Amino acid sequence: TGVATMKFRSPPVNSLSLDFLTEFCISLEKLENDRACRGVILTSAIPKIFSSGLDITEMCGKSMEHYAEFWRAVQEMWLRLYGSNMVTVAAVNGSSPAGGCLIALLCDYRIMVENPKFSIGLNEAQLGIVAPFWFKDIFVNVVGHRVAERSLQLGSLHPTPEAHRIGLVDELVPEDKLQEKAAAVMAQWLALPDHARQLTKSMMRKAALDRLVAHREEDIQNFISLISKESIQKSLRMYMEMLKKKKS
Amino acid sequence: TGVATMKFRSPPVNSLSLDFLTEFCISLEKLENDRACRGVILTSAIPKIFSSGLDITEMCGKSMEHYAEFWRAVQEMWLRLYGSNMVTVAAVNGSSPAGGCLIALLCDYRIMVENPKFSIGLNEAQLGIVAPFWFKDIFVNVVGHRVAERSLQLGSLHPTPEAHRIGLVDELVPEDKLQEKAAAVMAQWLALPDHARQLTKSMMRKAALDRLVAHREEDIQNFISLISKESIQKSLRMYMEMLKKKKS
Amino acid sequence: TGVATMKFRSPPVNSLSLDFLTEFCISLEKLENDRACRGVILTSAIPKIFSSGLDITEMCGKSMEHYAEFWRAVQEMWLRLYGSNMVTVAAVNGSSPAGGCLIALLCDYRIMVENPKFSIGLNEAQLGIVAPFWFKDIFVNVVGHRVAERSLQLGSLHPTPEAHRIGLVDELVPEDKLQEKAAAVMAQWLALPDHARQLTKSMMRKAALDRLVAHREEDIQNFISLISKESIQKSLRMYMEMLKKKKS
């Protein structure tokens, strides 16, 4: 059918570690270069979580070199997914904070399972860190400036009905209808001639893509200088402690 | 009353041919220079169709010079209508695909007849061609980035209730109330002092206007190189065949 | 609690005179430099009016130097409030035309008293004058391009339900719940770590702030040349006469 499915399977919560990001980019590039593949559905193989976002252990107590390598991998994932020639559909079957929300935002279409326990949003501010401008740019593209300004400042995790109301996800479905719905949406998008659809997509996304490419190195330096602050390191350590206690 | 009405009457479907565009610009310029005229209502004299958009015969099997002349005329119409000092109201009394939708987007206000058979949208992608950036810029201005990205990639023709819901048209009315409503809206806009309204309009539209002016020649070259591709010519010919069969 | 309240008390209608603006900036700067103060609620001590906007007497029959000094003070207020590191909540307890609406737009969150007699909007065009680009930029940030284009051209004063529907205010409350609601919203925003919230806010607002800073002197010259036109002076005098008659 020309449609691939990428299922995230990195227990316990699909954190975006350096390994995960590297493998993600390799897989995506293979599909991108496979002329038989015209679309990809992104979903999770782990119940209740789509992706928990950037792996905090990669940002805590590591070397400057490691921070730079990690951040470059996040940028690379962003550039490849936002600039993909394929139709990209996020089938969000669980909670999707921070980098998890980012993956959904980078796709062409977002379908989420309706579940009162699931939420989605760029909640970086709650951790004492700041979403970079390229997270912000595509968030504004999806939900508009006013909603983005409030949501980013509050670090909001939106429950599914609210996520749908503000346009952060395009559609809500019951869990058992997710794959069927994703396939139907994909078929609708693949009915268009590839060439015209790809040129249109690239026209819509060019400004944001160009902006990250132009400021990539500067953004890495900003990240390193922010993340290596002792106050930030401390709040990340506290956050990890909290997560550990929650688990046990 | 200071209000003119321009009724499109170019059977069978008000295609935007080179002749149509040239006459449109001349008529608009006359009104623009007539100090007694402060507003113009654009509507169709042909039942069920506002305008079917760019005339495909102008883009098929013609010389490079012809393509350039035609595209420049489309740009000219865009520049004059979007930059008009008059109040411009689109009274959309029929279907309005592609360039027909563009004419409505260029106005200050869009009223459409509520009819389950009518639709409106920039459906270029369905024909295998791509709406240029200046179609996209004003579409984003009207419906926002997220809706525009999806609608342009899918080449969507929106039924009237959906067109209203996404903000592509400002108001829906029954057919027999259209002229009355257009006149009432016009009166509301003309109640403002011209000078302040015109400066405000030009402030809102300056960025998009400047952008086309700055890239006009480059955009003509892009159009020529896209339209003269054999694959595009073939899909336009197929589309014309389909239209002919539909008619007979 | 770390929260200050600024109550506008400049009878009869909280006009933004040169004195008002100067005092406003001094008060805001004091709070900004007070490390114990993390948020400020802006509201009115005068019943039924939040602020009537720029003081027209400052723009009528004065010297060029006075116009320049006045306009620079309006810009200064804009720059300080939009760029404030504090959480800023507008508790709009009365009508809020023109510059009054601007103050609300500059805050992080807008709560308005639900009252059929109150309205809010940038109605400059109705007075024959034009909101400058920096009013427009933040209006577009809040309500989007399409709504802003129409509202600014028509000089609309939106009744409270409409203001809420278009996103110009975030929430409507009964008069007796306003302070309680403002305090609750403030508490929600102050729950975030200051540093991350401030960096996020400044990322969202940087483009608009930079734009006014870059064009500040040019904008003052534009204002002077517009406001000193005899036609504008005449319409401002007529407007002031009308206000006087209305009062008596």
PDB file of C-alpha atoms in Angstrom, chain A residues 82 108-110 141-142 167 170 188-189 192-193 195-197 199-201 203-205, chain B residues 125-126 128-133 136 140 145-146 148-150 152-155 226 229:
ATOM      1  CA  TYR A  82       9.157  18.321   9.456  1.00  0.00           C
ATOM      2  CA  ASP A 108       0.951  16.360   8.700  1.00  0.00           C
ATOM      3  CA  TYR A 109      -2.007  15.137  10.747  1.00  0.00           C
ATOM      4  CA  ARG A 110      -2.614  14.218  14.387  1.00  0.00           C
ATOM      5  CA  ASN A 141       1.895  27.185  13.175  1.00  0.00           C
ATOM      6  CA  VAL A 142      -0.491  24.599  14.609  1.00  0.00           C
ATOM      7  CA  GLY A 167      -6.428  22.417  17.358  1.00  0.00           C
ATOM      8  CA  ASP A 170      -7.004  17.175  14.533  1.00  0.00           C
ATOM      9  CA  GLN A 188      -7.117  10.424   1.723  1.00  0.00           C
ATOM     10  CA  TRP A 189      -3.741  12.191   1.644  1.00  0.00           C
ATOM     11  CA  LEU A 192      -3.237  13.433  -4.178  1.00  0.00           C
ATOM     12  CA  PRO A 193      -0.412  13.442  -6.748  1.00  0.00           C
ATOM     13  CA  HIS A 195       4.695  15.925  -6.610  1.00  0.00           C
ATOM     14  CA  ALA A 196       2.093  18.656  -6.079  1.00  0.00           C
ATOM     15  CA  ARG A 197       1.521  17.639  -2.461  1.00  0.00           C
ATOM     16  CA  LEU A 199       5.856  21.056  -3.241  1.00  0.00           C
ATOM     17  CA  THR A 200       2.877  22.451  -1.321  1.00  0.00           C
ATOM     18  CA  LYS A 201       4.103  20.971   1.960  1.00  0.00           C
ATOM     19  CA  MET A 203       6.170  25.801   0.641  1.00  0.00           C
ATOM     20  CA  MET A 204       4.188  25.807   3.899  1.00  0.00           C
ATOM     21  CA  ARG A 205       7.142  24.653   6.032  1.00  0.00           C
TER      22      ARG A 205
ATOM     23  CA  ALA B 125      -2.986  20.126  -5.749  1.00  0.00           C
ATOM     24  CA  GLN B 126      -5.783  17.893  -7.088  1.00  0.00           C
ATOM     25  CA  GLY B 128      -1.173  18.157  -9.950  1.00  0.00           C
ATOM     26  CA  ILE B 129      -0.204  21.832  -9.816  1.00  0.00           C
ATOM     27  CA  VAL B 130       0.831  24.023  -6.903  1.00  0.00           C
ATOM     28  CA  ALA B 131      -0.732  27.253  -5.670  1.00  0.00           C
ATOM     29  CA  PRO B 132       2.034  29.884  -5.706  1.00  0.00           C
ATOM     30  CA  PHE B 133       3.241  31.528  -2.480  1.00  0.00           C
ATOM     31  CA  LYS B 136      -0.779  30.746   0.043  1.00  0.00           C
ATOM     32  CA  VAL B 140      -2.936  31.813   5.612  1.00  0.00           C
ATOM     33  CA  HIS B 145      -1.476  28.291   9.085  1.00  0.00           C
ATOM     34  CA  ARG B 146      -2.809  24.923  10.254  1.00  0.00           C
ATOM     35  CA  ALA B 148      -4.150  26.325   5.181  1.00  0.00           C
ATOM     36  CA  GLU B 149      -1.457  23.658   5.338  1.00  0.00           C
ATOM     37  CA  ARG B 150      -3.981  20.831   5.326  1.00  0.00           C
ATOM     38  CA  LEU B 152      -3.674  23.216   0.316  1.00  0.00           C
ATOM     39  CA  GLN B 153      -2.012  19.803   0.538  1.00  0.00           C
ATOM     40  CA  LEU B 154      -5.336  18.023   0.075  1.00  0.00           C
ATOM     41  CA  GLY B 155      -6.544  20.507  -2.543  1.00  0.00           C
ATOM     42  CA  LEU B 226       6.653  24.079 -13.725  1.00  0.00           C
ATOM     43  CA  LYS B 229       6.945  20.097 -17.708  1.00  0.00           C
TER      44      LYS B 229
END
